[in-house]
PDB file of C-alpha atoms and ligand atoms in Angstrom:
ATOM      1  CA  MET A   1       0.020   0.006   0.022  1.00 89.00           C
ATOM      2  CA  THR A   2       2.979   2.337   0.642  1.00 92.00           C
ATOM      3  CA  MET A   3       4.006   1.901  -2.983  1.00 94.00           C
ATOM      4  CA  VAL A   4       0.536   2.639  -4.261  1.00 95.00           C
ATOM      5  CA  SER A   5       0.147   5.809  -2.174  1.00 95.00           C
ATOM      6  CA  GLY A   6       3.731   6.851  -3.074  1.00 96.00           C
ATOM      7  CA  LEU A   7       2.985   6.556  -6.763  1.00 97.00           C
ATOM      8  CA  MET A   8      -0.255   8.441  -6.303  1.00 96.00           C
ATOM      9  CA  ASP A   9       1.733  11.250  -4.581  1.00 96.00           C
ATOM     10  CA  LEU A  10       3.826  11.404  -7.836  1.00 96.00           C
ATOM     11  CA  GLY A  11       0.686  11.915  -9.817  1.00 96.00           C
ATOM     12  CA  PHE A  12      -0.080   8.385 -11.089  1.00 96.00           C
ATOM     13  CA  SER A  13      -3.788   7.506 -11.278  1.00 96.00           C
ATOM     14  CA  THR A  14      -3.230   4.180 -13.161  1.00 96.00           C
ATOM     15  CA  ILE A  15      -0.620   1.813 -11.920  1.00 97.00           C
ATOM     16  CA  CYS A  16       0.039  -1.245 -14.014  1.00 96.00           C
ATOM     17  CA  ALA A  17       1.149  -4.238 -11.975  1.00 96.00           C
ATOM     18  CA  THR A  18       3.724  -6.162 -13.960  1.00 96.00           C
ATOM     19  CA  PRO A  19       5.028  -9.100 -11.965  1.00 95.00           C
ATOM     20  CA  HIS A  20       7.969 -10.964 -13.517  1.00 95.00           C
ATOM     21  CA  GLN A  21       7.371 -14.019 -15.577  1.00 95.00           C
ATOM     22  CA  LYS A  22      10.758 -15.648 -15.915  1.00 94.00           C
ATOM     23  CA  THR A  23      11.358 -19.382 -16.406  1.00 93.00           C
ATOM     24  CA  ASP A  24      13.325 -21.198 -13.606  1.00 85.00           C
ATOM     25  CA  GLN A  25      13.739 -17.967 -11.627  1.00 86.00           C
ATOM     26  CA  TYR A  26      10.527 -16.145 -10.900  1.00 85.00           C
ATOM     27  CA  LEU A  27       7.412 -17.763 -12.368  1.00 86.00           C
ATOM     28  CA  PRO A  28       4.569 -17.601  -9.913  1.00 86.00           C
ATOM     29  CA  SER A  29       1.395 -19.134 -11.295  1.00 88.00           C
ATOM     30  CA  LEU A  30      -1.170 -16.789 -12.864  1.00 86.00           C
ATOM     31  CA  GLU A  31      -3.605 -17.888 -10.200  1.00 90.00           C
ATOM     32  CA  THR A  32      -1.264 -16.818  -7.358  1.00 93.00           C
ATOM     33  CA  ILE A  33      -0.705 -13.501  -9.087  1.00 93.00           C
ATOM     34  CA  GLY A  34      -4.421 -13.127  -9.688  1.00 93.00           C
ATOM     35  CA  SER A  35      -5.261 -13.597  -6.062  1.00 95.00           C
ATOM     36  CA  ALA A  36      -2.536 -11.200  -4.887  1.00 94.00           C
ATOM     37  CA  HIS A  37      -3.897  -8.607  -7.369  1.00 96.00           C
ATOM     38  CA  ARG A  38      -7.448  -9.109  -6.076  1.00 96.00           C
ATOM     39  CA  GLU A  39      -6.306  -8.605  -2.481  1.00 96.00           C
ATOM     40  CA  THR A  40      -4.423  -5.342  -3.476  1.00 95.00           C
ATOM     41  CA  THR A  41      -7.332  -3.890  -5.455  1.00 96.00           C
ATOM     42  CA  ALA A  42      -9.771  -4.746  -2.607  1.00 96.00           C
ATOM     43  CA  ALA A  43      -7.514  -3.047  -0.048  1.00 96.00           C
ATOM     44  CA  VAL A  44      -7.227   0.045  -2.323  1.00 96.00           C
ATOM     45  CA  ALA A  45     -11.083   0.171  -2.764  1.00 95.00           C
ATOM     46  CA  GLU A  46     -11.578  -0.262   0.958  1.00 95.00           C
ATOM     47  CA  ARG A  47      -9.371   2.806   1.645  1.00 95.00           C
ATOM     48  CA  GLY A  48     -11.255   4.802  -1.012  1.00 95.00           C
ATOM     49  CA  MET A  49      -7.987   5.455  -3.007  1.00 95.00           C
ATOM     50  CA  ASN A  50      -8.706   6.922  -6.423  1.00 94.00           C
ATOM     51  CA  VAL A  51      -6.457   4.651  -8.483  1.00 97.00           C
ATOM     52  CA  THR A  52      -6.829   1.781 -10.973  1.00 96.00           C
ATOM     53  CA  ILE A  53      -4.394  -1.110 -10.996  1.00 96.00           C
ATOM     54  CA  PRO A  54      -4.554  -3.054 -14.206  1.00 95.00           C
ATOM     55  CA  LEU A  55      -2.711  -6.428 -14.045  1.00 95.00           C
ATOM     56  CA  ALA A  56      -0.182  -7.429 -16.734  1.00 95.00           C
ATOM     57  CA  ALA A  57       3.286  -9.026 -16.482  1.00 95.00           C
ATOM     58  CA  GLU A  58       6.896  -8.445 -17.344  1.00 97.00           C
ATOM     59  CA  ASN A  59       7.619 -11.261 -19.753  1.00 96.00           C
ATOM     60  CA  MET A  60      11.232 -12.420 -20.121  1.00 97.00           C
ATOM     61  CA  TRP A  61      12.084 -13.566 -23.644  1.00 96.00           C
ATOM     62  CA  ASP A  62      12.393 -17.241 -22.851  1.00 95.00           C
ATOM     63  CA  SER A  63      10.812 -20.658 -23.257  1.00 95.00           C
ATOM     64  CA  THR A  64       7.725 -19.790 -21.294  1.00 96.00           C
ATOM     65  CA  LEU A  65       7.037 -16.700 -23.416  1.00 96.00           C
ATOM     66  CA  TYR A  66       7.691 -18.694 -26.599  1.00 94.00           C
ATOM     67  CA  GLU A  67       5.021 -21.239 -25.610  1.00 95.00           C
ATOM     68  CA  ARG A  68       2.632 -18.439 -24.788  1.00 94.00           C
ATOM     69  CA  MET A  69       3.340 -16.674 -28.070  1.00 93.00           C
ATOM     70  CA  GLU A  70       2.489 -19.889 -29.944  1.00 92.00           C
ATOM     71  CA  SER A  71      -0.762 -20.423 -27.985  1.00 93.00           C
ATOM     72  CA  ASP A  72      -1.669 -16.716 -27.953  1.00 91.00           C
ATOM     73  CA  GLU A  73      -1.726 -16.643 -24.129  1.00 91.00           C
ATOM     74  CA  ILE A  74       0.812 -13.918 -23.324  1.00 93.00           C
ATOM     75  CA  PRO A  75      -0.198 -12.177 -20.087  1.00 93.00           C
ATOM     76  CA  GLY A  76      -0.650  -8.574 -21.266  1.00 94.00           C
ATOM     77  CA  TYR A  77      -2.136  -5.228 -20.357  1.00 91.00           C
ATOM     78  CA  ASP A  78      -5.164  -5.640 -22.559  1.00 70.00           C
ATOM     79  CA  GLY A  79      -6.074  -9.239 -22.632  1.00 74.00           C
ATOM     80  CA  ASN A  80      -3.203 -10.579 -24.655  1.00 69.00           C
ATOM     81  CA  ARG A  81      -2.935  -7.837 -27.373  1.00 92.00           C
ATOM     82  CA  VAL A  82      -0.334  -5.613 -25.614  1.00 96.00           C
ATOM     83  CA  PHE A  83       2.424  -7.060 -23.488  1.00 97.00           C
ATOM     84  CA  LEU A  84       5.548  -6.031 -21.653  1.00 97.00           C
ATOM     85  CA  LEU A  85       8.777  -7.678 -22.845  1.00 97.00           C
ATOM     86  CA  GLU A  86      12.265  -7.841 -21.552  1.00 97.00           C
ATOM     87  CA  PHE A  87      15.435  -9.690 -22.543  1.00 96.00           C
ATOM     88  CA  ILE A  88      18.882 -10.128 -21.106  1.00 95.00           C
ATOM     89  CA  PRO A  89      20.930  -6.895 -21.427  1.00 97.00           C
ATOM     90  CA  THR A  90      24.062  -8.340 -23.068  1.00 97.00           C
ATOM     91  CA  GLN A  91      22.663  -9.636 -26.375  1.00 93.00           C
ATOM     92  CA  LEU A  92      19.568  -9.239 -28.576  1.00 94.00           C
ATOM     93  CA  PRO A  93      17.649 -12.501 -28.788  1.00 94.00           C
ATOM     94  CA  VAL A  94      18.227 -14.482 -32.070  1.00 93.00           C
ATOM     95  CA  GLY A  95      15.246 -13.921 -34.414  1.00 93.00           C
ATOM     96  CA  LEU A  96      13.940 -10.942 -32.330  1.00 95.00           C
ATOM     97  CA  PHE A  97      12.795  -8.840 -35.231  1.00 96.00           C
ATOM     98  CA  GLU A  98      11.244 -11.757 -37.143  1.00 96.00           C
ATOM     99  CA  ARG A  99       9.251 -12.641 -34.131  1.00 95.00           C
ATOM    100  CA  ILE A 100       8.198  -9.086 -33.492  1.00 96.00           C
ATOM    101  CA  PHE A 101       7.123  -8.845 -37.125  1.00 96.00           C
ATOM    102  CA  ASP A 102       5.001 -11.943 -36.655  1.00 95.00           C
ATOM    103  CA  LEU A 103       3.394 -10.536 -33.477  1.00 95.00           C
ATOM    104  CA  ARG A 104       2.611  -7.198 -35.217  1.00 96.00           C
ATOM    105  CA  CYS A 105       1.005  -9.007 -38.105  1.00 95.00           C
ATOM    106  CA  ARG A 106      -1.238 -10.772 -35.517  1.00 94.00           C
ATOM    107  CA  GLY A 107      -2.239  -7.362 -34.141  1.00 94.00           C
ATOM    108  CA  ILE A 108      -0.114  -7.696 -30.947  1.00 95.00           C
ATOM    109  CA  LEU A 109       1.978  -4.802 -29.651  1.00 97.00           C
ATOM    110  CA  PRO A 110       5.140  -5.655 -27.737  1.00 97.00           C
ATOM    111  CA  VAL A 111       6.185  -3.037 -25.180  1.00 98.00           C
ATOM    112  CA  ILE A 112       9.903  -3.048 -24.434  1.00 98.00           C
ATOM    113  CA  ALA A 113      10.757  -2.649 -20.749  1.00 98.00           C
ATOM    114  CA  HIS A 114      13.837  -0.596 -19.845  1.00 98.00           C
ATOM    115  CA  PRO A 115      15.269  -0.377 -23.443  1.00 98.00           C
ATOM    116  CA  GLU A 116      18.204   1.639 -22.129  1.00 98.00           C
ATOM    117  CA  ARG A 117      19.649  -1.515 -20.583  1.00 98.00           C
ATOM    118  CA  TYR A 118      20.331  -3.395 -23.743  1.00 98.00           C
ATOM    119  CA  ILE A 119      23.984  -3.075 -24.512  1.00 98.00           C
ATOM    120  CA  PRO A 120      23.842  -4.037 -28.193  1.00 97.00           C
ATOM    121  CA  LEU A 121      21.596  -0.969 -28.863  1.00 97.00           C
ATOM    122  CA  TRP A 122      24.022   1.511 -27.264  1.00 97.00           C
ATOM    123  CA  LYS A 123      26.080   1.834 -30.406  1.00 94.00           C
ATOM    124  CA  ALA A 124      23.511   0.760 -32.931  1.00 96.00           C
ATOM    125  CA  PRO A 125      21.096   3.730 -33.423  1.00 96.00           C
ATOM    126  CA  ASP A 126      19.627   2.099 -36.531  1.00 97.00           C
ATOM    127  CA  LEU A 127      18.575  -1.005 -34.521  1.00 96.00           C
ATOM    128  CA  LEU A 128      17.232   1.223 -31.747  1.00 97.00           C
ATOM    129  CA  GLU A 129      15.065   3.188 -34.355  1.00 97.00           C
ATOM    130  CA  LYS A 130      13.917  -0.089 -35.837  1.00 97.00           C
ATOM    131  CA  LEU A 131      12.874  -1.512 -32.533  1.00 97.00           C
ATOM    132  CA  ALA A 132      11.141   1.773 -31.582  1.00 98.00           C
ATOM    133  CA  GLY A 133       9.251   1.641 -34.909  1.00 97.00           C
ATOM    134  CA  ASP A 134       7.904  -1.767 -34.187  1.00 96.00           C
ATOM    135  CA  CYS A 135       7.441  -1.666 -30.428  1.00 98.00           C
ATOM    136  CA  ALA A 136       6.534   0.754 -27.701  1.00 98.00           C
ATOM    137  CA  MET A 137       9.649   1.748 -25.708  1.00 98.00           C
ATOM    138  CA  VAL A 138       9.246   2.424 -21.968  1.00 98.00           C
ATOM    139  CA  VAL A 139      12.315   3.827 -20.256  1.00 98.00           C
ATOM    140  CA  ASP A 140      12.898   3.410 -16.545  1.00 98.00           C
ATOM    141  CA  LEU A 141      12.547   6.627 -14.541  1.00 98.00           C
ATOM    142  CA  GLY A 142      15.298   5.312 -12.215  1.00 97.00           C
ATOM    143  CA  ALA A 143      17.656   5.141 -15.209  1.00 98.00           C
ATOM    144  CA  LEU A 144      16.899   8.741 -16.223  1.00 98.00           C
ATOM    145  CA  SER A 145      17.744   9.914 -12.732  1.00 96.00           C
ATOM    146  CA  GLY A 146      21.035   8.057 -12.898  1.00 95.00           C
ATOM    147  CA  HIS A 147      20.276   5.410 -10.366  1.00 93.00           C
ATOM    148  CA  HIS A 148      20.986   2.379 -12.653  1.00 92.00           C
ATOM    149  CA  GLY A 149      24.432   3.302 -13.991  1.00 95.00           C
ATOM    150  CA  ARG A 150      26.099   5.947 -16.077  1.00 97.00           C
ATOM    151  CA  LYS A 151      25.778   4.330 -19.448  1.00 98.00           C
ATOM    152  CA  GLN A 152      22.112   3.404 -18.821  1.00 98.00           C
ATOM    153  CA  ALA A 153      21.449   6.972 -17.805  1.00 98.00           C
ATOM    154  CA  LYS A 154      23.124   8.290 -20.935  1.00 98.00           C
ATOM    155  CA  GLN A 155      21.132   5.967 -23.249  1.00 98.00           C
ATOM    156  CA  ALA A 156      17.739   6.659 -21.460  1.00 98.00           C
ATOM    157  CA  ARG A 157      18.306  10.361 -21.645  1.00 98.00           C
ATOM    158  CA  LYS A 158      19.330  10.158 -25.320  1.00 98.00           C
ATOM    159  CA  MET A 159      16.124   8.194 -26.024  1.00 98.00           C
ATOM    160  CA  VAL A 160      13.912  10.819 -24.330  1.00 98.00           C
ATOM    161  CA  LEU A 161      15.613  13.783 -26.032  1.00 98.00           C
ATOM    162  CA  GLY A 162      15.771  11.965 -29.390  1.00 97.00           C
ATOM    163  CA  GLY A 163      12.306  10.595 -29.424  1.00 96.00           C
ATOM    164  CA  THR A 164      12.849   6.879 -29.354  1.00 98.00           C
ATOM    165  CA  ALA A 165      11.418   6.682 -25.796  1.00 98.00           C
ATOM    166  CA  HIS A 166       7.623   6.655 -25.989  1.00 98.00           C
ATOM    167  CA  ALA A 167       6.889   6.403 -22.320  1.00 98.00           C
ATOM    168  CA  ALA A 168       8.571   6.163 -18.876  1.00 98.00           C
ATOM    169  CA  ALA A 169       7.704   3.998 -15.931  1.00 97.00           C
ATOM    170  CA  SER A 170       8.786   3.537 -12.359  1.00 95.00           C
ATOM    171  CA  ASP A 171       9.861  -0.180 -12.403  1.00 93.00           C
ATOM    172  CA  LEU A 172       8.992   0.036  -8.726  1.00 93.00           C
ATOM    173  CA  HIS A 173      10.093  -3.038  -6.755  1.00 92.00           C
ATOM    174  CA  SER A 174       9.950  -1.510  -3.218  1.00 93.00           C
ATOM    175  CA  PRO A 175       9.116   1.792  -1.614  1.00 93.00           C
ATOM    176  CA  GLY A 176      12.836   2.685  -1.695  1.00 90.00           C
ATOM    177  CA  ASN A 177      12.605   3.066  -5.464  1.00 92.00           C
ATOM    178  CA  LEU A 178      10.014   5.918  -5.139  1.00 95.00           C
ATOM    179  CA  LYS A 179      12.701   8.554  -4.873  1.00 96.00           C
ATOM    180  CA  CYS A 180      14.406   7.371  -8.085  1.00 96.00           C
ATOM    181  CA  ALA A 181      11.021   7.630  -9.921  1.00 97.00           C
ATOM    182  CA  ARG A 182      10.458  11.196  -8.528  1.00 97.00           C
ATOM    183  CA  ALA A 183      13.926  12.185  -9.625  1.00 97.00           C
ATOM    184  CA  GLY A 184      13.355  10.700 -13.086  1.00 98.00           C
ATOM    185  CA  ILE A 185      10.117  12.712 -13.647  1.00 98.00           C
ATOM    186  CA  GLU A 186      12.005  15.845 -12.479  1.00 98.00           C
ATOM    187  CA  TRP A 187      14.733  15.127 -14.985  1.00 98.00           C
ATOM    188  CA  ILE A 188      12.194  14.970 -17.775  1.00 98.00           C
ATOM    189  CA  ARG A 189      10.517  18.135 -16.694  1.00 98.00           C
ATOM    190  CA  LYS A 190      13.805  19.998 -16.478  1.00 98.00           C
ATOM    191  CA  LYS A 191      15.422  18.773 -19.715  1.00 98.00           C
ATOM    192  CA  ALA A 192      12.466  18.146 -21.979  1.00 97.00           C
ATOM    193  CA  GLY A 193       9.670  20.261 -20.450  1.00 97.00           C
ATOM    194  CA  SER A 194       6.214  19.643 -18.940  1.00 97.00           C
ATOM    195  CA  ASP A 195       4.849  18.551 -22.372  1.00 97.00           C
ATOM    196  CA  ALA A 196       7.264  15.724 -22.370  1.00 98.00           C
ATOM    197  CA  VAL A 197       6.194  14.633 -18.882  1.00 98.00           C
ATOM    198  CA  GLN A 198       2.610  14.636 -20.083  1.00 98.00           C
ATOM    199  CA  ARG A 199       3.462  12.723 -23.225  1.00 98.00           C
ATOM    200  CA  LEU A 200       5.717  10.119 -21.609  1.00 98.00           C
ATOM    201  CA  LEU A 201       3.618   9.558 -18.474  1.00 98.00           C
ATOM    202  CA  GLY A 202       0.062  10.392 -19.631  1.00 97.00           C
ATOM    203  CA  THR A 203      -0.790  10.499 -23.342  1.00 97.00           C
ATOM    204  CA  ASN A 204       1.475   7.747 -24.687  1.00 98.00           C
ATOM    205  CA  PRO A 205       0.899   5.192 -21.861  1.00 97.00           C
ATOM    206  CA  ALA A 206      -2.847   5.678 -22.461  1.00 95.00           C
ATOM    207  CA  LYS A 207      -2.279   4.840 -26.211  1.00 96.00           C
ATOM    208  CA  ILE A 208      -0.222   1.856 -25.372  1.00 96.00           C
ATOM    209  CA  LEU A 209      -2.843   0.435 -22.979  1.00 94.00           C
ATOM    210  CA  ASP A 210      -5.318   0.926 -25.790  1.00 93.00           C
ATOM    211  CA  GLY A 211      -3.175  -1.297 -28.009  1.00 93.00           C
ATOM    212  CA  LYS A 212      -1.845   1.538 -30.223  1.00 94.00           C
ATOM    213  CA  HIS A 213       1.822   2.226 -31.082  1.00 96.00           C
ATOM    214  CA  PRO A 214       2.331   5.801 -29.820  1.00 96.00           C
ATOM    215  CA  ASP A 215       3.764   6.895 -33.181  1.00 92.00           C
ATOM    216  CA  GLY A 216       1.051   5.102 -35.161  1.00 81.00           C
TER     217      GLY A 216
HETATM  218 FE1  LIG B 301      12.920  -5.929 -15.962  1.00 95.38          FE
END
Protein backbone atom coordinates (compact mmCIF):
# COMPACT_ATOMS: atom_id res chain seq x y z
CA MET A 1 0.00 0.00 0.00
CA THR A 2 2.98 2.31 0.63
CA MET A 3 4.00 1.89 -2.99
CA VAL A 4 0.50 2.62 -4.29
CA SER A 5 0.13 5.78 -2.20
CA GLY A 6 3.71 6.82 -3.05
CA LEU A 7 2.98 6.54 -6.77
CA MET A 8 -0.27 8.46 -6.30
CA ASP A 9 1.75 11.22 -4.62
CA LEU A 10 3.88 11.35 -7.79
CA GLY A 11 0.71 11.90 -9.83
CA PHE A 12 -0.09 8.40 -11.08
CA SER A 13 -3.77 7.48 -11.30
CA THR A 14 -3.24 4.22 -13.20
CA ILE A 15 -0.62 1.82 -11.90
CA CYS A 16 0.03 -1.26 -14.03
CA ALA A 17 1.19 -4.22 -11.95
CA THR A 18 3.72 -6.19 -13.98
CA PRO A 19 5.05 -9.13 -11.94
CA HIS A 20 7.99 -10.96 -13.51
CA GLN A 21 7.39 -14.05 -15.57
CA LYS A 22 10.78 -15.67 -15.92
CA THR A 23 11.38 -19.39 -16.43
CA ASP A 24 13.29 -21.19 -13.63
CA GLN A 25 13.74 -17.99 -11.64
CA TYR A 26 10.51 -16.18 -10.93
CA LEU A 27 7.42 -17.75 -12.36
CA PRO A 28 4.55 -17.55 -9.88
CA SER A 29 1.39 -19.09 -11.27
CA LEU A 30 -1.13 -16.79 -12.88
CA GLU A 31 -3.60 -17.93 -10.19
CA THR A 32 -1.27 -16.81 -7.37
CA ILE A 33 -0.70 -13.48 -9.10
CA GLY A 34 -4.44 -13.09 -9.68
CA SER A 35 -5.27 -13.59 -6.03
CA ALA A 36 -2.54 -11.15 -4.86
CA HIS A 37 -3.90 -8.63 -7.35
CA ARG A 38 -7.45 -9.12 -6.07
CA GLU A 39 -6.28 -8.58 -2.49
CA THR A 40 -4.47 -5.37 -3.45
CA THR A 41 -7.34 -3.89 -5.44
CA ALA A 42 -9.76 -4.77 -2.62
CA ALA A 43 -7.51 -3.01 -0.07
CA VAL A 44 -7.26 0.03 -2.34
CA ALA A 45 -11.06 0.15 -2.77
CA GLU A 46 -11.57 -0.25 0.98
CA ARG A 47 -9.40 2.81 1.62
CA GLY A 48 -11.25 4.80 -1.06
CA MET A 49 -8.02 5.41 -2.99
CA ASN A 50 -8.70 6.89 -6.41
CA VAL A 51 -6.45 4.68 -8.53
CA THR A 52 -6.83 1.79 -10.96
CA ILE A 53 -4.38 -1.09 -10.99
CA PRO A 54 -4.53 -3.11 -14.22
CA LEU A 55 -2.72 -6.42 -14.08
CA ALA A 56 -0.17 -7.44 -16.73
CA ALA A 57 3.28 -9.06 -16.48
CA GLU A 58 6.91 -8.43 -17.33
CA ASN A 59 7.63 -11.28 -19.71
CA MET A 60 11.22 -12.42 -20.11
CA TRP A 61 12.10 -13.56 -23.64
CA ASP A 62 12.41 -17.26 -22.82
CA SER A 63 10.81 -20.67 -23.31
CA THR A 64 7.69 -19.79 -21.30
CA LEU A 65 7.06 -16.71 -23.41
CA TYR A 66 7.71 -18.71 -26.59
CA GLU A 67 5.04 -21.23 -25.62
CA ARG A 68 2.63 -18.44 -24.77
CA MET A 69 3.32 -16.66 -28.06
CA GLU A 70 2.48 -19.86 -29.91
CA SER A 71 -0.75 -20.42 -27.98
CA ASP A 72 -1.67 -16.71 -27.97
CA GLU A 73 -1.74 -16.63 -24.18
CA ILE A 74 0.80 -13.93 -23.32
CA PRO A 75 -0.21 -12.17 -20.08
CA GLY A 76 -0.61 -8.58 -21.26
CA TYR A 77 -2.14 -5.24 -20.40
CA ASP A 78 -5.17 -5.64 -22.58
CA GLY A 79 -6.08 -9.28 -22.63
CA ASN A 80 -3.16 -10.60 -24.67
CA ARG A 81 -2.93 -7.85 -27.34
CA VAL A 82 -0.32 -5.63 -25.63
CA PHE A 83 2.41 -7.09 -23.47
CA LEU A 84 5.56 -6.02 -21.65
CA LEU A 85 8.73 -7.72 -22.82
CA GLU A 86 12.29 -7.83 -21.53
CA PHE A 87 15.40 -9.70 -22.56
CA ILE A 88 18.86 -10.11 -21.13
CA PRO A 89 20.91 -6.90 -21.42
CA THR A 90 24.02 -8.37 -23.05
CA GLN A 91 22.65 -9.63 -26.36
CA LEU A 92 19.61 -9.28 -28.54
CA PRO A 93 17.63 -12.52 -28.84
CA VAL A 94 18.19 -14.49 -32.03
CA GLY A 95 15.26 -13.91 -34.38
CA LEU A 96 13.94 -10.98 -32.33
CA PHE A 97 12.83 -8.83 -35.26
CA GLU A 98 11.26 -11.74 -37.16
CA ARG A 99 9.26 -12.70 -34.06
CA ILE A 100 8.20 -9.09 -33.48
CA PHE A 101 7.12 -8.82 -37.11
CA ASP A 102 5.01 -11.93 -36.67
CA LEU A 103 3.41 -10.53 -33.50
CA ARG A 104 2.62 -7.20 -35.18
CA CYS A 105 1.02 -9.05 -38.10
CA ARG A 106 -1.22 -10.74 -35.54
CA GLY A 107 -2.21 -7.35 -34.12
CA ILE A 108 -0.12 -7.71 -30.97
CA LEU A 109 1.99 -4.80 -29.66
CA PRO A 110 5.17 -5.62 -27.74
CA VAL A 111 6.20 -3.04 -25.15
CA ILE A 112 9.92 -3.05 -24.42
CA ALA A 113 10.79 -2.67 -20.74
CA HIS A 114 13.83 -0.52 -19.85
CA PRO A 115 15.23 -0.39 -23.43
CA GLU A 116 18.20 1.65 -22.15
CA ARG A 117 19.65 -1.51 -20.58
CA TYR A 118 20.28 -3.40 -23.80
CA ILE A 119 23.98 -3.07 -24.50
CA PRO A 120 23.85 -4.03 -28.22
CA LEU A 121 21.60 -0.98 -28.82
CA TRP A 122 24.02 1.52 -27.27
CA LYS A 123 26.12 1.79 -30.40
CA ALA A 124 23.48 0.79 -32.95
CA PRO A 125 21.10 3.74 -33.43
CA ASP A 126 19.64 2.08 -36.53
CA LEU A 127 18.59 -1.00 -34.52
CA LEU A 128 17.21 1.22 -31.76
CA GLU A 129 15.12 3.16 -34.32
CA LYS A 130 13.91 -0.09 -35.85
CA LEU A 131 12.87 -1.53 -32.49
CA ALA A 132 11.14 1.77 -31.58
CA GLY A 133 9.28 1.64 -34.90
CA ASP A 134 7.91 -1.82 -34.18
CA CYS A 135 7.43 -1.68 -30.41
CA ALA A 136 6.50 0.79 -27.69
CA MET A 137 9.61 1.75 -25.71
CA VAL A 138 9.27 2.41 -21.99
CA VAL A 139 12.36 3.81 -20.27
CA ASP A 140 12.92 3.41 -16.56
CA LEU A 141 12.56 6.62 -14.53
CA GLY A 142 15.32 5.36 -12.24
CA ALA A 143 17.68 5.15 -15.21
CA LEU A 144 16.84 8.73 -16.21
CA SER A 145 17.72 9.90 -12.73
CA GLY A 146 21.06 8.08 -12.90
CA HIS A 147 20.29 5.38 -10.33
CA HIS A 148 21.01 2.42 -12.66
CA GLY A 149 24.44 3.28 -13.99
CA ARG A 150 26.11 5.97 -16.04
CA LYS A 151 25.77 4.30 -19.44
CA GLN A 152 22.14 3.38 -18.84
CA ALA A 153 21.43 6.98 -17.83
CA LYS A 154 23.13 8.29 -20.96
CA GLN A 155 21.12 5.96 -23.20
CA ALA A 156 17.78 6.63 -21.45
CA ARG A 157 18.33 10.38 -21.66
CA LYS A 158 19.34 10.18 -25.32
CA MET A 159 16.16 8.22 -26.03
CA VAL A 160 13.93 10.79 -24.32
CA LEU A 161 15.59 13.75 -26.02
CA GLY A 162 15.80 11.97 -29.40
CA GLY A 163 12.25 10.63 -29.43
CA THR A 164 12.83 6.85 -29.35
CA ALA A 165 11.41 6.69 -25.80
CA HIS A 166 7.63 6.64 -25.99
CA ALA A 167 6.88 6.37 -22.29
CA ALA A 168 8.54 6.18 -18.88
CA ALA A 169 7.70 3.95 -15.95
CA SER A 170 8.77 3.50 -12.36
CA ASP A 171 9.87 -0.19 -12.40
CA LEU A 172 9.01 0.03 -8.71
CA HIS A 173 10.09 -3.05 -6.74
CA SER A 174 9.99 -1.52 -3.26
CA PRO A 175 9.08 1.80 -1.59
CA GLY A 176 12.78 2.69 -1.67
CA ASN A 177 12.57 3.08 -5.47
CA LEU A 178 10.04 5.93 -5.17
CA LYS A 179 12.71 8.58 -4.84
CA CYS A 180 14.37 7.40 -8.09
CA ALA A 181 11.02 7.64 -9.89
CA ARG A 182 10.46 11.15 -8.54
CA ALA A 183 13.94 12.22 -9.64
CA GLY A 184 13.33 10.71 -13.11
CA ILE A 185 10.14 12.72 -13.57
CA GLU A 186 11.98 15.86 -12.47
CA TRP A 187 14.75 15.14 -14.98
CA ILE A 188 12.20 14.93 -17.82
CA ARG A 189 10.52 18.15 -16.69
CA LYS A 190 13.80 20.02 -16.46
CA LYS A 191 15.44 18.78 -19.67
CA ALA A 192 12.48 18.13 -21.97
CA GLY A 193 9.67 20.22 -20.45
CA SER A 194 6.24 19.64 -18.97
CA ASP A 195 4.83 18.60 -22.36
CA ALA A 196 7.26 15.69 -22.39
CA VAL A 197 6.17 14.67 -18.89
CA GLN A 198 2.58 14.64 -20.07
CA ARG A 199 3.47 12.71 -23.24
CA LEU A 200 5.71 10.10 -21.59
CA LEU A 201 3.60 9.57 -18.46
CA GLY A 202 0.08 10.38 -19.65
CA THR A 203 -0.82 10.47 -23.33
CA ASN A 204 1.46 7.74 -24.68
CA PRO A 205 0.90 5.21 -21.87
CA ALA A 206 -2.86 5.62 -22.48
CA LYS A 207 -2.33 4.88 -26.19
CA ILE A 208 -0.22 1.83 -25.35
CA LEU A 209 -2.85 0.48 -22.97
CA ASP A 210 -5.32 0.95 -25.80
CA GLY A 211 -3.16 -1.29 -28.00
CA LYS A 212 -1.83 1.50 -30.22
CA HIS A 213 1.77 2.23 -31.08
CA PRO A 214 2.36 5.81 -29.81
CA ASP A 215 3.80 6.90 -33.19
CA GLY A 216 1.07 5.11 -35.18
FE1 LIG B 1 12.92 -5.91 -15.98
